[in-house]
Amino acid sequence: MILDKHEKGSTLRIAVLASGRGSNFEALCKGDTGNGRISLLLTDNENADVLRKASELGVEGIYLSPGRYRTKFGEAEEMEWTRLLKDRGIELVCLAGLMRIIKGSILEEYEGRIMNIHPALLPSFPGLHAQKQALDHGVRITGCTVHFVDAGIDTGPIILQKAVHVKDDDTVETLSSRILEQEHIAYSEAVKLYCGGTLPASQGHIFKRE
Ligand code: GRF
């Protein structure tokens, strides 16, 4: 995958895809994303808090059916999502708590232009419940990772990471909340880097992990 670098100067339209609370969406809307502008929120959950946040923040928020599966898109539905992203002129897609795997037309259309935020220092603790995985393993440092999305689960090229120390008395809740603070900083920083066309050259390659 050759990662696309945005041309310096012009405004870049960004869509956030989310399923739930939407704190990263809000942080992206309020943060410094350089030339990037969050212009669309797409969700697979009509009751998601993130939809309410979008309307409060004046961002177009749309629920679109994901199809009949629980953790992936139906083929036809994913094509609808892709069509909408293209119709709105979206150039960068940011996943922020989307509880679904992207494998079909969105990935084909936007490969190298889809980011995700994960609440652990990848490649450690991919998948669900990353904060609990970190506690269960007894690591002393964990954190968050912003990475490009490929066909695997949390396996794409890493853009940036923030470390968080684990305290002796941490619970999943206390640790998650300190990681979340760092997520909110990291995501805007990564988007700003992308939009400024200043991602380091090493981010231009896939690191294949088996
Ligand atoms: C975050 O912890 C993010 O790392 C993970 O899903 C959660 C979404 O939280 N991918 P929010 O909806 O942005 O508050």
PDB file of C-alpha atoms and ligand atoms in Angstrom:
ATOM      1  CA  MET A   1       0.000   0.000   0.000  1.00  0.00           C
ATOM      2  CA  ILE A   2       1.386   3.383  -0.979  1.00  0.00           C
ATOM      3  CA  LEU A   3       0.054   5.874   1.510  1.00  0.00           C
ATOM      4  CA  ASP A   4      -1.407   9.007   0.113  1.00  0.00           C
ATOM      5  CA  LYS A   5       0.043  12.275   1.292  1.00  0.00           C
ATOM      6  CA  HIS A   6      -2.157  15.277   1.224  1.00  0.00           C
ATOM      7  CA  GLU A   7      -1.022  18.265  -0.739  1.00  0.00           C
ATOM      8  CA  LYS A   8      -0.041  21.109   1.548  1.00  0.00           C
ATOM      9  CA  GLY A   9      -2.342  24.092   1.829  1.00  0.00           C
ATOM     10  CA  SER A  10      -5.787  22.984   0.694  1.00  0.00           C
ATOM     11  CA  THR A  11      -8.622  22.128   3.089  1.00  0.00           C
ATOM     12  CA  LEU A  12      -9.248  18.426   3.428  1.00  0.00           C
ATOM     13  CA  ARG A  13     -12.697  16.989   4.142  1.00  0.00           C
ATOM     14  CA  ILE A  14     -12.761  14.328   6.831  1.00  0.00           C
ATOM     15  CA  ALA A  15     -15.480  11.848   7.826  1.00  0.00           C
ATOM     16  CA  VAL A  16     -15.559  10.219  11.253  1.00  0.00           C
ATOM     17  CA  LEU A  17     -17.127   6.751  11.458  1.00  0.00           C
ATOM     18  CA  ALA A  18     -18.284   5.865  14.974  1.00  0.00           C
ATOM     19  CA  SER A  19     -20.746   3.639  16.833  1.00  0.00           C
ATOM     20  CA  GLY A  20     -21.045   4.989  20.358  1.00  0.00           C
ATOM     21  CA  ARG A  21     -20.013   7.662  22.832  1.00  0.00           C
ATOM     22  CA  GLY A  22     -18.103   9.870  20.421  1.00  0.00           C
ATOM     23  CA  SER A  23     -15.479  11.454  22.667  1.00  0.00           C
ATOM     24  CA  ASN A  24     -12.785  11.073  19.980  1.00  0.00           C
ATOM     25  CA  PHE A  25     -15.155  12.542  17.403  1.00  0.00           C
ATOM     26  CA  GLU A  26     -15.686  15.535  19.679  1.00  0.00           C
ATOM     27  CA  ALA A  27     -11.948  15.893  20.311  1.00  0.00           C
ATOM     28  CA  LEU A  28     -11.282  15.841  16.564  1.00  0.00           C
ATOM     29  CA  CYS A  29     -13.945  18.498  15.969  1.00  0.00           C
ATOM     30  CA  LYS A  30     -12.524  20.752  18.689  1.00  0.00           C
ATOM     31  CA  GLY A  31      -8.823  19.948  18.258  1.00  0.00           C
ATOM     32  CA  ASP A  32      -6.166  21.358  15.971  1.00  0.00           C
ATOM     33  CA  THR A  33      -6.318  19.240  12.830  1.00  0.00           C
ATOM     34  CA  GLY A  34      -4.469  21.707  10.643  1.00  0.00           C
ATOM     35  CA  ASN A  35      -6.051  21.875   7.206  1.00  0.00           C
ATOM     36  CA  GLY A  36      -8.395  19.007   8.032  1.00  0.00           C
ATOM     37  CA  ARG A  37     -12.065  19.730   8.658  1.00  0.00           C
ATOM     38  CA  ILE A  38     -14.485  17.203  10.163  1.00  0.00           C
ATOM     39  CA  SER A  39     -17.379  17.565   7.782  1.00  0.00           C
ATOM     40  CA  LEU A  40     -19.311  14.320   8.237  1.00  0.00           C
ATOM     41  CA  LEU A  41     -20.194  11.854  10.980  1.00  0.00           C
ATOM     42  CA  LEU A  42     -21.418   8.451   9.864  1.00  0.00           C
ATOM     43  CA  THR A  43     -22.771   5.900  12.302  1.00  0.00           C
ATOM     44  CA  ASP A  44     -24.145   2.367  12.206  1.00  0.00           C
ATOM     45  CA  ASN A  45     -26.104   2.951  15.433  1.00  0.00           C
ATOM     46  CA  GLU A  46     -29.158   5.198  15.313  1.00  0.00           C
ATOM     47  CA  ASN A  47     -29.117   5.605  19.111  1.00  0.00           C
ATOM     48  CA  ALA A  48     -25.438   6.516  19.394  1.00  0.00           C
ATOM     49  CA  ASP A  49     -24.507   9.506  21.562  1.00  0.00           C
ATOM     50  CA  VAL A  50     -22.138  10.529  18.804  1.00  0.00           C
ATOM     51  CA  LEU A  51     -25.119  11.494  16.611  1.00  0.00           C
ATOM     52  CA  ARG A  52     -26.330  13.936  19.271  1.00  0.00           C
ATOM     53  CA  LYS A  53     -22.789  15.321  19.601  1.00  0.00           C
ATOM     54  CA  ALA A  54     -22.613  15.881  15.842  1.00  0.00           C
ATOM     55  CA  SER A  55     -25.765  17.953  15.872  1.00  0.00           C
ATOM     56  CA  GLU A  56     -24.506  19.992  18.874  1.00  0.00           C
ATOM     57  CA  LEU A  57     -21.230  20.617  17.062  1.00  0.00           C
ATOM     58  CA  GLY A  58     -22.909  21.548  13.786  1.00  0.00           C
ATOM     59  CA  VAL A  59     -21.489  18.595  11.863  1.00  0.00           C
ATOM     60  CA  GLU A  60     -23.677  16.656   9.468  1.00  0.00           C
ATOM     61  CA  GLY A  61     -24.479  13.354  11.209  1.00  0.00           C
ATOM     62  CA  ILE A  62     -26.003  10.432   9.339  1.00  0.00           C
ATOM     63  CA  TYR A  63     -27.130   6.984  10.387  1.00  0.00           C
ATOM     64  CA  LEU A  64     -26.752   4.418   7.615  1.00  0.00           C
ATOM     65  CA  SER A  65     -27.734   0.792   7.952  1.00  0.00           C
ATOM     66  CA  PRO A  66     -24.693  -1.514   8.116  1.00  0.00           C
ATOM     67  CA  GLY A  67     -26.690  -4.566   7.066  1.00  0.00           C
ATOM     68  CA  ARG A  68     -27.594  -7.702   8.924  1.00  0.00           C
ATOM     69  CA  TYR A  69     -24.234  -8.674  10.412  1.00  0.00           C
ATOM     70  CA  ARG A  70     -23.028  -7.770  13.889  1.00  0.00           C
ATOM     71  CA  THR A  71     -19.316  -7.076  13.372  1.00  0.00           C
ATOM     72  CA  LYS A  72     -18.981  -6.429   9.647  1.00  0.00           C
ATOM     73  CA  PHE A  73     -20.876  -4.647   6.867  1.00  0.00           C
ATOM     74  CA  GLY A  74     -23.184  -6.250   4.384  1.00  0.00           C
ATOM     75  CA  GLU A  75     -21.638  -5.938   0.922  1.00  0.00           C
ATOM     76  CA  ALA A  76     -24.416  -3.760  -0.515  1.00  0.00           C
ATOM     77  CA  GLU A  77     -24.550  -1.609   2.617  1.00  0.00           C
ATOM     78  CA  GLU A  78     -20.793  -1.002   2.611  1.00  0.00           C
ATOM     79  CA  MET A  79     -21.142   0.197  -0.976  1.00  0.00           C
ATOM     80  CA  GLU A  80     -23.789   2.676   0.206  1.00  0.00           C
ATOM     81  CA  TRP A  81     -21.418   3.970   2.863  1.00  0.00           C
ATOM     82  CA  THR A  82     -18.683   4.296   0.255  1.00  0.00           C
ATOM     83  CA  ARG A  83     -20.984   6.110  -2.145  1.00  0.00           C
ATOM     84  CA  LEU A  84     -21.979   8.615   0.532  1.00  0.00           C
ATOM     85  CA  LEU A  85     -18.347   9.265   1.476  1.00  0.00           C
ATOM     86  CA  LYS A  86     -17.491   9.903  -2.161  1.00  0.00           C
ATOM     87  CA  ASP A  87     -20.591  12.055  -2.760  1.00  0.00           C
ATOM     88  CA  ARG A  88     -19.563  14.277   0.146  1.00  0.00           C
ATOM     89  CA  GLY A  89     -16.041  14.630  -1.251  1.00  0.00           C
ATOM     90  CA  ILE A  90     -14.444  12.919   1.753  1.00  0.00           C
ATOM     91  CA  GLU A  91     -10.661  12.546   1.449  1.00  0.00           C
ATOM     92  CA  LEU A  92      -9.779  11.056   4.831  1.00  0.00           C
ATOM     93  CA  VAL A  93     -11.804   8.598   6.928  1.00  0.00           C
ATOM     94  CA  CYS A  94     -11.232   8.448  10.691  1.00  0.00           C
ATOM     95  CA  LEU A  95     -12.574   5.451  12.598  1.00  0.00           C
ATOM     96  CA  ALA A  96     -13.360   6.372  16.189  1.00  0.00           C
ATOM     97  CA  GLY A  97     -15.017   3.514  18.020  1.00  0.00           C
ATOM     98  CA  LEU A  98     -16.645   1.960  14.951  1.00  0.00           C
ATOM     99  CA  MET A  99     -17.638  -1.517  16.161  1.00  0.00           C
ATOM    100  CA  ARG A 100     -17.332  -3.088  12.738  1.00  0.00           C
ATOM    101  CA  ILE A 101     -14.538  -4.428  10.547  1.00  0.00           C
ATOM    102  CA  ILE A 102     -13.917  -2.627   7.264  1.00  0.00           C
ATOM    103  CA  LYS A 103     -12.909  -5.036   4.538  1.00  0.00           C
ATOM    104  CA  GLY A 104     -14.899  -4.296   1.411  1.00  0.00           C
ATOM    105  CA  SER A 105     -15.540  -1.264  -0.749  1.00  0.00           C
ATOM    106  CA  ILE A 106     -14.615   1.372   1.863  1.00  0.00           C
ATOM    107  CA  LEU A 107     -11.143  -0.148   2.170  1.00  0.00           C
ATOM    108  CA  GLU A 108     -10.799  -0.527  -1.603  1.00  0.00           C
ATOM    109  CA  GLU A 109     -11.781   3.085  -2.215  1.00  0.00           C
ATOM    110  CA  TYR A 110      -9.929   4.673   0.698  1.00  0.00           C
ATOM    111  CA  GLU A 111      -6.926   2.410   1.294  1.00  0.00           C
ATOM    112  CA  GLY A 112      -4.110   4.489   2.774  1.00  0.00           C
ATOM    113  CA  ARG A 113      -6.633   7.178   3.699  1.00  0.00           C
ATOM    114  CA  ILE A 114      -8.354   5.463   6.651  1.00  0.00           C
ATOM    115  CA  MET A 115      -7.090   5.950  10.194  1.00  0.00           C
ATOM    116  CA  ASN A 116      -8.097   4.244  13.426  1.00  0.00           C
ATOM    117  CA  ILE A 117      -7.401   4.893  17.090  1.00  0.00           C
ATOM    118  CA  HIS A 118      -6.734   1.943  19.372  1.00  0.00           C
ATOM    119  CA  PRO A 119      -6.461   2.066  23.191  1.00  0.00           C
ATOM    120  CA  ALA A 120      -3.145   0.169  23.508  1.00  0.00           C
ATOM    121  CA  LEU A 121       0.401   0.317  22.192  1.00  0.00           C
ATOM    122  CA  LEU A 122       0.090  -1.863  19.095  1.00  0.00           C
ATOM    123  CA  PRO A 123       1.121  -4.486  18.169  1.00  0.00           C
ATOM    124  CA  SER A 124       0.308  -5.353  21.808  1.00  0.00           C
ATOM    125  CA  PHE A 125      -3.313  -5.986  22.684  1.00  0.00           C
ATOM    126  CA  PRO A 126      -5.187  -5.676  19.382  1.00  0.00           C
ATOM    127  CA  GLY A 127      -8.934  -6.271  19.217  1.00  0.00           C
ATOM    128  CA  LEU A 128     -11.513  -5.735  21.919  1.00  0.00           C
ATOM    129  CA  HIS A 129     -10.951  -4.832  25.587  1.00  0.00           C
ATOM    130  CA  ALA A 130      -7.386  -3.649  25.028  1.00  0.00           C
ATOM    131  CA  GLN A 131      -7.219  -1.896  28.404  1.00  0.00           C
ATOM    132  CA  LYS A 132      -8.286  -5.067  30.242  1.00  0.00           C
ATOM    133  CA  GLN A 133      -5.786  -7.103  28.218  1.00  0.00           C
ATOM    134  CA  ALA A 134      -3.035  -4.712  29.360  1.00  0.00           C
ATOM    135  CA  LEU A 135      -4.088  -4.982  33.017  1.00  0.00           C
ATOM    136  CA  ASP A 136      -4.380  -8.760  32.807  1.00  0.00           C
ATOM    137  CA  HIS A 137      -0.850  -8.996  31.393  1.00  0.00           C
ATOM    138  CA  GLY A 138       0.532  -6.768  34.133  1.00  0.00           C
ATOM    139  CA  VAL A 139       2.306  -4.384  31.759  1.00  0.00           C
ATOM    140  CA  ARG A 140       3.612  -1.239  33.427  1.00  0.00           C
ATOM    141  CA  ILE A 141       3.213   0.947  30.355  1.00  0.00           C
ATOM    142  CA  THR A 142       0.400   0.945  27.833  1.00  0.00           C
ATOM    143  CA  GLY A 143      -1.188   3.763  25.839  1.00  0.00           C
ATOM    144  CA  CYS A 144      -2.844   4.436  22.519  1.00  0.00           C
ATOM    145  CA  THR A 145      -1.996   4.116  18.838  1.00  0.00           C
ATOM    146  CA  VAL A 146      -3.199   5.931  15.749  1.00  0.00           C
ATOM    147  CA  HIS A 147      -2.642   3.771  12.680  1.00  0.00           C
ATOM    148  CA  PHE A 148      -3.709   3.347   9.096  1.00  0.00           C
ATOM    149  CA  VAL A 149      -6.280   0.655   8.486  1.00  0.00           C
ATOM    150  CA  ASP A 150      -5.518  -2.416   6.406  1.00  0.00           C
ATOM    151  CA  ALA A 151      -7.445  -5.670   5.994  1.00  0.00           C
ATOM    152  CA  GLY A 152      -6.287  -7.031   9.365  1.00  0.00           C
ATOM    153  CA  ILE A 153      -7.514  -6.173  12.850  1.00  0.00           C
ATOM    154  CA  ASP A 154      -5.422  -3.281  14.230  1.00  0.00           C
ATOM    155  CA  THR A 155      -2.467  -4.296  12.030  1.00  0.00           C
ATOM    156  CA  GLY A 156      -1.951  -1.320   9.707  1.00  0.00           C
ATOM    157  CA  PRO A 157       1.055   1.044   9.657  1.00  0.00           C
ATOM    158  CA  ILE A 158       1.479   2.983  12.901  1.00  0.00           C
ATOM    159  CA  ILE A 159       1.326   6.767  12.673  1.00  0.00           C
ATOM    160  CA  LEU A 160       1.868   7.765  16.290  1.00  0.00           C
ATOM    161  CA  GLN A 161       1.592   6.497  19.843  1.00  0.00           C
ATOM    162  CA  LYS A 162       1.259   7.962  23.348  1.00  0.00           C
ATOM    163  CA  ALA A 163       2.393   6.075  26.440  1.00  0.00           C
ATOM    164  CA  VAL A 164       0.450   5.834  29.712  1.00  0.00           C
ATOM    165  CA  HIS A 165       1.879   4.394  32.955  1.00  0.00           C
ATOM    166  CA  VAL A 166      -0.172   1.716  34.673  1.00  0.00           C
ATOM    167  CA  LYS A 167      -0.687   2.333  38.398  1.00  0.00           C
ATOM    168  CA  ASP A 168      -0.784  -0.448  40.989  1.00  0.00           C
ATOM    169  CA  ASP A 169      -4.369   0.312  41.913  1.00  0.00           C
ATOM    170  CA  ASP A 170      -5.654   0.882  38.360  1.00  0.00           C
ATOM    171  CA  THR A 171      -8.989  -0.594  37.342  1.00  0.00           C
ATOM    172  CA  VAL A 172     -10.149  -0.936  33.739  1.00  0.00           C
ATOM    173  CA  GLU A 173     -12.105   2.293  34.253  1.00  0.00           C
ATOM    174  CA  THR A 174      -9.286   4.409  35.714  1.00  0.00           C
ATOM    175  CA  LEU A 175      -6.756   3.168  33.166  1.00  0.00           C
ATOM    176  CA  SER A 176      -9.183   3.632  30.256  1.00  0.00           C
ATOM    177  CA  SER A 177      -9.897   7.179  31.286  1.00  0.00           C
ATOM    178  CA  ARG A 178      -6.182   8.144  31.366  1.00  0.00           C
ATOM    179  CA  ILE A 179      -5.642   6.446  27.996  1.00  0.00           C
ATOM    180  CA  LEU A 180      -8.659   8.279  26.587  1.00  0.00           C
ATOM    181  CA  GLU A 181      -7.117  11.650  27.520  1.00  0.00           C
ATOM    182  CA  GLN A 182      -4.094  10.698  25.418  1.00  0.00           C
ATOM    183  CA  GLU A 183      -6.281   9.394  22.576  1.00  0.00           C
ATOM    184  CA  HIS A 184      -7.892  12.801  22.274  1.00  0.00           C
ATOM    185  CA  ILE A 185      -4.488  14.464  21.895  1.00  0.00           C
ATOM    186  CA  ALA A 186      -3.015  11.793  19.622  1.00  0.00           C
ATOM    187  CA  TYR A 187      -5.829  11.643  17.069  1.00  0.00           C
ATOM    188  CA  SER A 188      -5.787  15.359  16.240  1.00  0.00           C
ATOM    189  CA  GLU A 189      -1.991  15.297  16.043  1.00  0.00           C
ATOM    190  CA  ALA A 190      -2.036  12.395  13.586  1.00  0.00           C
ATOM    191  CA  VAL A 191      -4.695  14.005  11.419  1.00  0.00           C
ATOM    192  CA  LYS A 192      -2.773  17.265  11.410  1.00  0.00           C
ATOM    193  CA  LEU A 193       0.385  15.450  10.325  1.00  0.00           C
ATOM    194  CA  TYR A 194      -1.500  13.752   7.491  1.00  0.00           C
ATOM    195  CA  CYS A 195      -3.210  16.949   6.371  1.00  0.00           C
ATOM    196  CA  GLY A 196       0.069  18.835   6.422  1.00  0.00           C
ATOM    197  CA  GLY A 197       1.663  16.170   4.224  1.00  0.00           C
ATOM    198  CA  THR A 198       4.371  15.675   6.840  1.00  0.00           C
ATOM    199  CA  LEU A 199       4.020  12.035   7.817  1.00  0.00           C
ATOM    200  CA  PRO A 200       7.524  10.558   8.052  1.00  0.00           C
ATOM    201  CA  ALA A 201       8.616   8.463   5.080  1.00  0.00           C
ATOM    202  CA  SER A 202       8.666   5.318   7.232  1.00  0.00           C
ATOM    203  CA  GLN A 203       4.895   5.520   7.440  1.00  0.00           C
ATOM    204  CA  GLY A 204       4.685   4.888   3.720  1.00  0.00           C
ATOM    205  CA  HIS A 205       5.051   1.129   3.993  1.00  0.00           C
ATOM    206  CA  ILE A 206       3.059  -1.746   5.290  1.00  0.00           C
ATOM    207  CA  PHE A 207       4.613  -3.607   8.177  1.00  0.00           C
ATOM    208  CA  LYS A 208       3.199  -7.033   7.742  1.00  0.00           C
ATOM    209  CA  ARG A 209       2.537  -8.828  11.011  1.00  0.00           C
ATOM    210  CA  GLU A 210       1.471 -12.445  11.070  1.00  0.00           C
TER     211      GLU A 210
HETATM  212  C1  GRF B   1     -11.820   4.499  22.184  1.00  0.00           C
HETATM  213  O1  GRF B   1     -11.260   3.950  23.341  1.00  0.00           O
HETATM  214  C2  GRF B   1     -11.024   4.077  20.967  1.00  0.00           C
HETATM  215  O2  GRF B   1      -9.681   3.912  21.233  1.00  0.00           O
HETATM  216  C3  GRF B   1     -11.660   2.764  20.619  1.00  0.00           C
HETATM  217  O3  GRF B   1     -13.034   2.940  20.874  1.00  0.00           O
HETATM  218  C4  GRF B   1     -13.202   3.930  21.874  1.00  0.00           C
HETATM  219  C5  GRF B   1     -14.141   4.956  21.333  1.00  0.00           C
HETATM  220  O4  GRF B   1     -14.447   5.929  22.304  1.00  0.00           O
HETATM  221  N1  GRF B   1     -11.363   2.404  19.242  1.00  0.00           N
HETATM  222  P1  GRF B   1     -15.252   7.238  21.892  1.00  0.00           P
HETATM  223  O5  GRF B   1     -16.561   6.766  21.254  1.00  0.00           O
HETATM  224  O6  GRF B   1     -14.411   8.004  20.940  1.00  0.00           O
HETATM  225  O7  GRF B   1     -15.499   7.986  23.171  1.00  0.00           O
END
